[in-house]
Amino acid sequence: MLRPAVRPLGLSLVAGVLMAITFPLGQPLPFDNGDGFWVAGWFCLAPLMVASARCRTLRSAAALGLAAGLTAYTMVLCWIFPFLQTWAKLSVPEAAGVGGLLILYVSSYTALFCTCVSLSSRRWGSAAAYLLAPAAWTGLELTRATLLTGFPWCLLGASQQAAPAAIQVADLTGTYGVSFVLAAGSSVMALAFDRLTGNRPDGRGSGPWIPLFLVLLISASLAYGGWRLRRAGGVDASLEVALIQANVAQADKWDPAQRDLIEADHDTMTREAARRGAGFIVWSESSVPISLTRHPDYARRLESLADETGAEMLLGTVTYDQVGGTMAPFNSAVMVKPREGISGRYDKLHLVPFGEYVPLKKLLFFLAPLVQEASDFQPGKGINLLSARFGPVGSLICYEAIFPELTRRYARAGASLMVNITNDAWYGDTAMPRQHLLLAAMRAVESRRWLLRCANTGISAVVDPAGRITSRSRLNEKTILAAEVAPGQGVTLYAAVGDAFAICCVILTLAALCIPRMFVPRMFRRRLDPAGEHDVR
């Protein structure tokens, strides 16, 4: 028989693996799970909840959470290591250290989650702790998405893209609401596990009403999802669009010898897409390695291409403007229209730390190879809708697609279509492009808009307002992805009120953990044993 102290650690490691396989995995791991095993999202936190509720001390609960987080996020974010070695030119130990810091940071939120579960279990009993756990998990996801410029990568709710009924509630609560429902599923599993193993949940009020309440909540969410999907079935998609995936290797992107060939490929593919009937054509982020503002002849060629094809074009390019007396680069999306030329420009607002700028550059000088030319990118001043014949377009450049606040702002401003241009070639054949696609797809549900995602090397995709991927390209293929979409209108509840639901989860969690016991009715108080500890067996 295993020693009692080993059991909670085993549960936390199992939870970590389940959390990881919920999302797409791949190189440098020796296996590939496609677009992820989304079913695991419904119970992956249960072992962690059980282990935390049985911990003797808060410190041991935090340690279990850290172990689970390190297991999960080392697998999910393993693509960071080859990126650091290939493009930052870091040695293996240096890449392990830098990547490890990111993984440790993200894992600290799992440690905080376990601490919350353990503390609430000690105060109110394990049944109440399982009831509070979904709010604690959701509140910590919001915190992770906000602090230090935010890193909402692989929020639990985003794992359910392949289960459309599960994600429809995002138009009310954002992805955080989906995470809440999934965590509630884990709470039900934790309660069931305790009862099946003879460890009845302790504390007053630990009868059947808690699992019944959680099951009803999950059922209501799925019923709403089914209703929304039935309503979404009759959308009239009448706008013909095309995404140009030119498949330019990152090593060739800024090679002057490749510049003319890359532009010629985009020109040829655009003409072919227009010949097939596309009236709106999208190129990827930094699609052609020529600055539109520094090379007026390139701008004129783009205008001529729009005139000759009759198609409106949205494309990514590097632009330059005066900032503080010097010319500074911006990562931009521009609209080119027939007979009007370049009619609008959006400059990326949310830059990638250590990818497009270096925070504390003087202290972190050893990371300079990470960014090279991109180290001085400047953020834009605000969102800017790009006007098209069918209506305004909201542009999300690369990493911005994982931040829901930008999509909300676009929806409130009247965007009829969302476009995400990106270049994931930096990450090669890893799971990163597949993870990035799942995260971006949630923006379509939250805003109830079609989302066009054009990636340089893939994965390009068309996502309908219900979050379903209607067409997608393969990774590392040269292709034209054509589709029919429909401009949208209206503002969802989530776009109107923002992260109110997740903020309420933060408030509820803090109240449950901090409210003095004297203000809680006696029937809900947890009767602690003299040592104030739990049995870990």
Coordinates of C-alpha atoms in Angstrom, one line a residue:
M1 CA 0.0 0.0 0.0
L2 CA 1.2 3.5 -0.8
R3 CA 2.1 5.8 2.1
P4 CA -0.7 8.2 2.8
A5 CA 1.5 11.2 2.0
V6 CA 2.0 9.9 -1.5
R7 CA -1.7 9.8 -2.4
P8 CA -2.4 13.5 -2.6
L9 CA 0.7 14.0 -4.8
G10 CA -0.5 11.2 -7.1
L11 CA -3.8 12.9 -7.4
S12 CA -2.2 16.3 -8.2
L13 CA 0.0 14.7 -10.9
V14 CA -3.0 12.9 -12.4
A15 CA -4.8 16.3 -12.5
G16 CA -1.9 17.9 -14.2
V17 CA -1.8 15.3 -16.9
L18 CA -5.6 15.6 -17.4
M19 CA -5.4 19.4 -17.6
A20 CA -2.6 19.1 -20.3
I21 CA -4.3 16.6 -22.5
T22 CA -7.4 18.7 -22.6
F23 CA -5.5 21.0 -25.0
P24 CA -3.6 20.2 -28.2
L25 CA -0.1 18.8 -27.5
G26 CA 2.8 18.0 -29.8
Q27 CA 6.5 18.6 -30.4
P28 CA 8.8 18.5 -28.6
L29 CA 6.7 16.0 -26.7
P30 CA 6.9 12.5 -28.2
F31 CA 3.1 12.4 -28.9
D32 CA 0.4 14.4 -30.6
N33 CA -3.2 14.4 -29.5
G34 CA -4.7 16.4 -32.3
D35 CA -6.9 19.2 -31.2
G36 CA -7.0 18.0 -27.6
F37 CA -9.1 15.6 -25.6
W38 CA -11.8 18.1 -24.6
V39 CA -13.8 15.6 -22.5
A40 CA -11.1 15.7 -19.9
G41 CA -11.9 19.4 -19.3
W42 CA -15.1 18.2 -17.4
F43 CA -13.2 16.4 -14.7
C44 CA -9.5 17.4 -14.8
L45 CA -9.7 19.5 -11.7
A46 CA -11.5 16.9 -9.6
P47 CA -8.3 15.0 -8.4
L48 CA -6.8 18.4 -7.4
M49 CA -9.9 19.4 -5.4
V50 CA -9.9 16.1 -3.5
A51 CA -6.2 16.3 -2.8
S52 CA -6.4 19.9 -1.6
A53 CA -9.4 19.4 0.6
R54 CA -7.6 16.6 2.4
C55 CA -4.3 18.5 3.0
R56 CA -3.1 19.0 6.5
T57 CA -1.6 22.5 5.9
L58 CA -2.1 25.3 3.4
R59 CA 1.5 24.9 2.4
S60 CA 1.1 21.3 1.4
A61 CA -2.0 22.3 -0.6
A62 CA 0.0 25.0 -2.4
A63 CA 2.7 22.5 -3.1
L64 CA 0.2 20.0 -4.6
G65 CA -1.2 22.8 -6.8
L66 CA 2.3 23.8 -8.0
A67 CA 3.1 20.2 -8.8
A68 CA -0.1 19.9 -10.9
G69 CA 0.6 23.2 -12.6
L70 CA 4.2 22.4 -13.5
T71 CA 3.0 19.1 -14.9
A72 CA 0.2 20.6 -17.0
Y73 CA 1.9 23.7 -18.3
T74 CA 5.3 22.1 -19.0
M75 CA 3.3 19.9 -21.4
V76 CA 1.1 22.6 -22.8
L77 CA 3.8 25.3 -23.2
C78 CA 6.6 23.0 -24.2
W79 CA 6.7 24.8 -27.6
I80 CA 8.4 27.7 -25.9
F81 CA 11.7 25.8 -25.6
P82 CA 12.5 25.2 -29.3
F83 CA 11.3 28.8 -30.0
L84 CA 13.9 30.1 -27.5
Q85 CA 16.6 27.9 -28.8
T86 CA 16.0 28.6 -32.5
W87 CA 15.1 32.3 -32.6
A88 CA 16.6 33.7 -29.3
K89 CA 19.7 31.6 -29.9
L90 CA 19.7 30.6 -26.2
S91 CA 21.5 27.5 -25.1
V92 CA 19.6 24.6 -23.7
P93 CA 20.1 25.6 -20.0
E94 CA 19.2 29.2 -20.8
A95 CA 16.1 28.2 -22.7
A96 CA 15.1 25.9 -19.9
G97 CA 15.6 28.8 -17.4
V98 CA 13.6 31.4 -19.3
G99 CA 10.8 29.0 -20.4
G100 CA 10.7 27.6 -16.9
L101 CA 10.1 31.0 -15.4
L102 CA 7.0 31.4 -17.6
I103 CA 5.7 27.9 -16.7
L104 CA 6.4 28.6 -13.0
Y105 CA 4.5 31.8 -13.1
V106 CA 1.4 30.2 -14.7
S107 CA 1.6 27.3 -12.3
S108 CA 1.5 29.6 -9.3
Y109 CA -2.2 30.2 -10.1
T110 CA -2.9 26.5 -9.8
A111 CA -1.1 26.6 -6.4
L112 CA -3.3 29.5 -5.4
F113 CA -6.4 27.6 -6.5
C114 CA -5.4 24.6 -4.3
T115 CA -4.7 27.0 -1.4
C116 CA -8.2 28.4 -1.8
V117 CA -9.8 25.0 -1.8
S118 CA -7.9 23.9 1.2
L119 CA -8.6 27.0 3.2
S120 CA -12.3 26.9 2.4
S121 CA -12.4 23.2 3.3
R122 CA -10.8 24.0 6.7
R123 CA -13.3 26.8 7.4
W124 CA -16.6 25.4 6.0
G125 CA -16.0 21.7 5.1
S126 CA -15.0 20.0 1.9
A127 CA -18.6 20.1 0.4
A128 CA -18.6 23.9 0.7
A129 CA -15.0 24.0 -0.7
Y130 CA -16.1 22.0 -3.8
L131 CA -19.0 24.4 -4.2
L132 CA -16.7 27.4 -4.1
A133 CA -14.0 25.9 -6.3
P134 CA -15.5 26.9 -9.7
A135 CA -15.6 30.6 -8.6
A136 CA -12.0 30.4 -7.3
W137 CA -10.8 28.8 -10.5
T138 CA -12.6 31.4 -12.6
G139 CA -11.4 34.3 -10.5
L140 CA -7.8 33.2 -10.8
E141 CA -8.1 32.8 -14.6
L142 CA -9.3 36.4 -14.8
T143 CA -6.4 37.5 -12.6
R144 CA -3.9 35.6 -14.8
A145 CA -5.4 37.3 -17.9
T146 CA -5.0 40.7 -16.3
L147 CA -1.8 41.0 -14.2
L148 CA 1.5 41.9 -15.8
T149 CA -0.1 42.7 -19.2
G150 CA -2.0 39.4 -19.0
F151 CA -1.4 35.8 -20.2
P152 CA -4.8 34.2 -20.8
W153 CA -3.2 31.2 -22.7
C154 CA -5.2 28.0 -22.6
L155 CA -8.0 29.1 -20.3
L156 CA -9.9 25.9 -19.4
G157 CA -13.1 27.0 -21.2
A158 CA -11.2 27.4 -24.5
S159 CA -10.7 23.6 -24.6
Q160 CA -14.3 23.0 -25.5
Q161 CA -14.3 24.4 -29.0
A162 CA -15.1 20.9 -30.4
A163 CA -18.2 20.8 -28.1
P164 CA -20.3 23.7 -29.4
A165 CA -23.1 23.4 -26.9
A166 CA -20.6 23.8 -24.0
I167 CA -19.2 27.2 -25.2
Q168 CA -22.4 29.1 -26.1
V169 CA -22.7 30.6 -22.7
A170 CA -19.6 32.6 -23.6
D171 CA -21.8 35.3 -25.2
L172 CA -23.1 36.0 -21.6
T173 CA -20.0 35.4 -19.5
G174 CA -17.1 35.2 -21.8
T175 CA -14.8 32.2 -21.8
Y176 CA -14.6 32.5 -18.0
G177 CA -18.2 31.3 -17.8
V178 CA -17.3 28.1 -19.7
S179 CA -14.4 27.5 -17.4
F180 CA -16.8 27.9 -14.4
V181 CA -19.1 25.3 -15.8
L182 CA -16.3 22.9 -16.4
A183 CA -14.9 23.4 -12.9
A184 CA -18.4 22.7 -11.6
G185 CA -18.3 19.4 -13.4
S186 CA -15.1 18.6 -11.6
S187 CA -16.7 19.6 -8.3
V188 CA -19.5 17.0 -8.9
M189 CA -16.8 14.4 -9.6
A190 CA -15.0 15.3 -6.4
L191 CA -18.1 15.0 -4.4
A192 CA -18.9 11.6 -6.0
F193 CA -15.3 10.4 -5.4
D194 CA -15.5 11.3 -1.7
R195 CA -18.7 9.4 -1.3
L196 CA -17.6 6.4 -3.3
T197 CA -14.4 6.1 -1.3
G198 CA -16.2 6.3 2.0
N199 CA -14.9 9.9 2.8
R200 CA -18.2 11.7 3.1
P201 CA -17.8 15.4 2.5
D202 CA -17.7 17.1 5.9
G203 CA -19.3 20.3 7.2
R204 CA -23.0 21.2 7.7
G205 CA -25.0 21.4 4.5
S206 CA -23.1 18.6 2.8
G207 CA -26.2 16.8 1.8
P208 CA -27.4 16.2 -1.8
W209 CA -28.3 19.8 -2.4
I210 CA -24.8 20.8 -3.4
P211 CA -24.3 18.2 -6.2
L212 CA -27.9 18.8 -7.2
F213 CA -27.3 22.6 -7.5
L214 CA -24.1 22.0 -9.6
V215 CA -25.8 19.5 -11.9
L216 CA -28.7 21.9 -12.5
L217 CA -26.2 24.7 -13.2
I218 CA -24.4 22.5 -15.8
S219 CA -27.6 21.4 -17.3
A220 CA -28.8 25.0 -17.7
S221 CA -25.6 26.0 -19.4
L222 CA -25.8 23.1 -21.9
A223 CA -29.6 23.7 -22.5
Y224 CA -28.8 27.3 -23.3
G225 CA -26.0 26.1 -25.6
G226 CA -28.4 23.8 -27.4
W227 CA -31.0 26.7 -27.8
R228 CA -28.3 29.0 -29.2
L229 CA -27.1 26.4 -31.7
R230 CA -30.7 25.9 -33.0
R231 CA -31.0 29.7 -33.5
A232 CA -27.7 29.9 -35.2
G233 CA -28.6 27.2 -37.8
G234 CA -30.4 29.6 -40.2
V235 CA -27.7 32.2 -40.7
D236 CA -27.5 33.4 -44.3
A237 CA -23.8 33.5 -45.3
S238 CA -23.6 35.5 -48.5
L239 CA -20.2 37.3 -48.4
E240 CA -17.5 35.5 -50.4
V241 CA -14.1 35.8 -48.7
A242 CA -10.6 34.2 -49.2
L243 CA -7.6 33.8 -46.9
I244 CA -4.2 33.7 -48.5
Q245 CA -1.9 31.3 -46.7
A246 CA 1.4 31.7 -48.6
N247 CA 3.3 29.4 -46.3
V248 CA 6.5 31.4 -46.0
A249 CA 9.1 29.8 -43.8
Q250 CA 10.3 32.2 -41.0
A251 CA 13.9 31.8 -42.1
D252 CA 12.8 33.2 -45.5
K253 CA 10.5 35.9 -44.3
W254 CA 13.1 38.7 -44.0
D255 CA 15.6 37.4 -46.5
P256 CA 16.0 40.1 -49.1
A257 CA 16.5 37.5 -51.8
Q258 CA 13.1 36.0 -51.1
R259 CA 11.2 39.3 -51.1
D260 CA 10.1 39.5 -54.7
L261 CA 9.1 35.8 -54.8
I262 CA 7.0 36.3 -51.6
E263 CA 5.2 39.3 -53.1
A264 CA 4.6 37.5 -56.4
D265 CA 3.1 34.5 -54.6
H266 CA 0.6 36.8 -52.8
D267 CA -0.2 38.6 -56.0
T268 CA -0.9 35.4 -57.9
M269 CA -2.9 33.8 -55.2
T270 CA -5.0 37.0 -54.7
R271 CA -5.8 37.2 -58.4
E272 CA -6.9 33.5 -58.3
A273 CA -9.1 34.1 -55.2
A274 CA -10.8 37.1 -56.9
R275 CA -11.3 35.0 -60.1
R276 CA -13.1 32.5 -58.0
G277 CA -15.5 35.2 -56.7
A278 CA -14.0 36.5 -53.5
G279 CA -14.8 40.1 -52.8
F280 CA -12.8 40.4 -49.5
I281 CA -9.3 38.9 -49.4
V282 CA -7.1 38.6 -46.3
W283 CA -3.3 38.3 -46.1
S284 CA -1.5 37.2 -42.9
E285 CA 0.5 39.3 -40.4
S286 CA 3.6 40.9 -41.9
S287 CA 2.6 39.0 -45.1
V288 CA 5.2 40.5 -47.5
P289 CA 8.5 41.6 -45.9
I290 CA 8.3 45.1 -47.3
S291 CA 7.3 48.1 -45.2
L292 CA 4.3 49.8 -46.7
T293 CA 5.2 53.2 -45.4
R294 CA 8.9 53.0 -46.3
H295 CA 8.3 51.7 -49.9
P296 CA 5.7 53.8 -51.7
D297 CA 6.1 51.7 -54.8
Y298 CA 4.9 48.6 -52.8
A299 CA 1.8 50.6 -51.7
R300 CA 1.1 51.6 -55.3
R301 CA 1.4 47.9 -56.4
L302 CA -1.2 47.0 -53.7
E303 CA -3.6 49.7 -54.9
S304 CA -3.2 48.5 -58.5
L305 CA -3.9 44.9 -57.4
A306 CA -7.1 46.0 -55.7
D307 CA -8.2 48.0 -58.7
E308 CA -7.5 45.1 -61.2
T309 CA -9.2 42.4 -59.1
G310 CA -12.1 44.6 -57.7
A311 CA -11.5 42.9 -54.3
E312 CA -11.0 44.6 -51.0
M313 CA -7.8 43.5 -49.2
L314 CA -6.9 43.4 -45.6
L315 CA -3.2 42.7 -45.0
G316 CA -0.5 42.8 -42.3
T317 CA 2.6 45.0 -42.8
V318 CA 5.2 46.9 -40.8
T319 CA 4.6 50.7 -40.8
Y320 CA 6.7 53.5 -39.5
D321 CA 5.8 56.8 -37.8
Q322 CA 7.5 59.5 -35.9
V323 CA 7.6 58.8 -32.1
G324 CA 9.7 61.0 -29.9
G325 CA 11.6 62.5 -32.8
T326 CA 12.6 59.1 -34.4
M327 CA 10.9 56.7 -36.8
A328 CA 9.4 53.8 -34.9
P329 CA 7.9 50.6 -36.2
F330 CA 4.3 49.5 -35.8
N331 CA 2.8 46.1 -36.4
S332 CA -0.2 47.1 -38.6
A333 CA -3.2 45.9 -40.5
V334 CA -4.3 48.0 -43.5
M335 CA -7.3 48.0 -45.7
V336 CA -6.8 48.5 -49.5
K337 CA -9.9 49.2 -51.6
P338 CA -10.5 49.4 -55.3
R339 CA -10.3 53.0 -56.6
E340 CA -9.7 54.3 -53.0
G341 CA -6.3 52.8 -52.3
I342 CA -5.2 52.4 -48.7
S343 CA -8.3 53.5 -46.8
G344 CA -7.5 52.6 -43.2
R345 CA -4.9 51.3 -40.8
Y346 CA -4.9 49.6 -37.4
D347 CA -1.8 49.5 -35.2
K348 CA -1.4 46.5 -32.8
L349 CA -2.3 47.5 -29.3
H350 CA -1.3 44.5 -27.2
L351 CA 2.3 43.8 -28.0
V352 CA 3.9 40.5 -27.1
P353 CA 6.4 40.8 -24.2
F354 CA 9.8 39.6 -25.2
G355 CA 8.5 39.1 -28.8
E356 CA 7.7 42.7 -29.9
Y357 CA 9.2 44.6 -27.1
V358 CA 11.4 43.9 -24.0
P359 CA 10.1 45.0 -20.6
L360 CA 13.0 46.2 -18.4
K361 CA 15.3 45.9 -21.4
K362 CA 18.4 47.1 -19.5
L363 CA 18.0 44.5 -16.8
L364 CA 17.1 41.7 -19.3
F365 CA 19.7 42.4 -21.9
F366 CA 20.5 38.7 -22.4
L367 CA 17.1 38.3 -24.1
A368 CA 17.9 40.8 -26.9
P369 CA 18.2 38.0 -29.5
L370 CA 14.6 37.2 -28.9
V371 CA 13.3 40.3 -30.6
Q372 CA 16.0 41.7 -32.9
E373 CA 14.2 44.3 -35.1
A374 CA 10.9 43.8 -33.2
S375 CA 12.4 44.9 -29.9
D376 CA 11.3 48.5 -30.5
F377 CA 7.7 48.0 -31.8
Q378 CA 5.4 50.7 -30.6
P379 CA 1.8 50.0 -29.5
G380 CA -1.1 51.7 -31.3
K381 CA -3.2 54.4 -29.6
G382 CA -6.6 52.6 -29.8
I383 CA -8.8 50.4 -31.8
N384 CA -9.6 51.5 -35.3
L385 CA -12.4 49.9 -37.4
L386 CA -11.4 49.3 -41.0
S387 CA -14.2 50.1 -43.5
A388 CA -15.3 47.6 -46.0
R389 CA -18.2 47.5 -48.5
F390 CA -20.2 45.1 -46.3
G391 CA -19.5 47.0 -43.0
P392 CA -16.8 47.8 -40.5
V393 CA -14.1 45.2 -39.7
G394 CA -12.4 44.6 -36.4
S395 CA -8.7 43.6 -36.7
L396 CA -6.9 41.4 -34.2
I397 CA -3.2 40.9 -34.9
C398 CA -1.6 37.6 -33.7
Y399 CA -1.5 37.4 -29.9
E400 CA -4.4 39.9 -29.6
A401 CA -6.8 37.1 -30.4
I402 CA -6.4 35.6 -27.0
F403 CA -7.6 38.9 -25.3
P404 CA -11.4 39.2 -25.2
E405 CA -11.5 42.8 -24.3
L406 CA -10.4 43.9 -27.8
T407 CA -13.2 41.9 -29.4
R408 CA -15.7 43.4 -27.0
R409 CA -14.6 46.9 -27.9
Y410 CA -14.8 46.2 -31.6
A411 CA -18.3 44.7 -31.2
R412 CA -19.5 47.8 -29.2
A413 CA -18.1 50.0 -31.9
G414 CA -20.1 48.3 -34.6
A415 CA -17.7 45.8 -36.2
S416 CA -19.6 43.4 -38.5
L417 CA -16.7 40.9 -38.9
M418 CA -13.6 40.0 -37.0
V419 CA -10.3 39.3 -38.7
N420 CA -7.3 37.8 -37.0
I421 CA -4.0 37.9 -39.0
T422 CA -1.1 36.1 -37.5
N423 CA 2.3 34.5 -38.2
D424 CA 2.8 31.4 -36.2
A425 CA 5.8 30.2 -38.3
W426 CA 8.0 31.1 -35.4
Y427 CA 6.8 27.9 -33.6
G428 CA 7.2 25.4 -36.4
D429 CA 5.4 22.1 -36.2
T430 CA 4.5 22.4 -32.5
A431 CA 1.1 22.5 -30.9
M432 CA 1.2 26.2 -30.5
P433 CA -0.8 27.0 -33.8
R434 CA -3.5 24.5 -32.8
Q435 CA -3.7 26.0 -29.3
H436 CA -3.8 29.5 -30.8
L437 CA -6.7 28.6 -33.1
L438 CA -8.8 27.2 -30.2
L439 CA -8.3 30.4 -28.2
A440 CA -9.1 32.7 -31.2
A441 CA -12.3 30.7 -31.9
M442 CA -13.8 31.8 -28.5
R443 CA -13.8 35.4 -29.7
A444 CA -16.4 34.5 -32.3
V445 CA -18.8 33.2 -29.7
E446 CA -18.3 36.1 -27.3
S447 CA -19.1 38.6 -30.0
R448 CA -21.4 36.6 -32.2
R449 CA -19.4 37.5 -35.2
W450 CA -17.8 35.5 -37.9
L451 CA -14.0 35.3 -37.4
L452 CA -11.5 35.0 -40.3
R453 CA -8.1 33.8 -39.2
C454 CA -5.4 34.1 -41.7
A455 CA -2.0 32.6 -40.7
N456 CA 1.2 32.7 -42.7
T457 CA 2.0 29.0 -42.4
G458 CA -1.3 28.0 -40.8
I459 CA -3.6 27.2 -39.3
S460 CA -5.9 29.5 -41.2
A461 CA -9.6 29.1 -40.4
V462 CA -13.1 30.4 -40.7
V463 CA -15.1 30.4 -37.5
D464 CA -18.9 31.0 -37.4
P465 CA -20.7 33.0 -34.6
A466 CA -21.3 29.8 -32.7
G467 CA -17.6 29.1 -32.5
R468 CA -17.6 26.2 -35.0
I469 CA -14.7 26.0 -37.4
T470 CA -16.4 25.7 -40.8
S471 CA -13.2 25.4 -42.8
R472 CA -9.5 25.3 -42.0
S473 CA -6.2 24.8 -43.7
R474 CA -3.5 22.3 -42.8
L475 CA -0.3 23.5 -41.1
N476 CA 2.6 24.3 -43.5
E477 CA 0.6 24.2 -46.8
K478 CA 0.3 26.9 -49.4
T479 CA -3.4 27.4 -50.1
I480 CA -6.3 29.7 -50.6
L481 CA -9.0 29.2 -48.0
A482 CA -12.4 30.3 -49.5
A483 CA -15.6 30.6 -47.6
E484 CA -18.9 32.4 -47.4
V485 CA -19.7 34.4 -44.3
A486 CA -22.3 36.9 -43.1
P487 CA -21.7 40.3 -41.5
G488 CA -23.1 40.5 -38.0
Q489 CA -24.6 43.2 -35.8
G490 CA -25.8 43.7 -32.3
V491 CA -24.0 43.5 -29.0
T492 CA -23.9 40.4 -26.8
L493 CA -24.3 40.7 -23.0
Y494 CA -20.7 39.9 -22.6
A495 CA -19.6 42.6 -25.0
A496 CA -21.8 45.0 -23.1
V497 CA -20.9 44.2 -19.5
G498 CA -17.4 42.7 -19.9
D499 CA -15.9 40.5 -17.3
A500 CA -18.7 41.2 -14.7
F501 CA -19.3 37.4 -14.1
A502 CA -15.6 36.7 -13.5
I503 CA -15.2 39.7 -11.3
C504 CA -18.2 38.4 -9.2
C505 CA -16.3 35.1 -8.9
V506 CA -13.3 37.0 -7.5
I507 CA -15.5 38.8 -5.0
L508 CA -17.3 35.7 -4.0
T509 CA -14.0 33.8 -3.4
L510 CA -12.5 36.6 -1.4
A511 CA -15.6 36.9 0.7
A512 CA -15.8 33.2 1.4
L513 CA -12.1 33.1 2.5
C514 CA -12.0 36.4 4.4
I515 CA -15.4 37.0 6.0
P516 CA -15.1 36.7 9.8
R517 CA -16.8 33.5 11.0
M518 CA -18.9 35.4 13.5
F519 CA -20.9 36.9 10.6
V520 CA -21.8 33.4 9.2
P521 CA -24.9 31.6 10.5
R522 CA -23.9 28.8 12.8
M523 CA -25.5 26.1 10.6
F524 CA -22.9 26.8 7.9
R525 CA -19.9 26.9 10.1
R526 CA -17.3 24.1 9.8
R527 CA -16.5 22.3 13.1
L528 CA -12.8 22.0 13.0
D529 CA -10.9 19.3 15.0
P530 CA -8.7 20.5 17.8
A531 CA -5.6 20.6 15.6
G532 CA -7.5 22.3 12.8
E533 CA -6.2 19.7 10.3
H534 CA -7.6 17.2 7.9
D535 CA -6.8 13.6 7.2
V536 CA -4.8 13.2 4.1
R537 CA -5.7 9.5 3.7

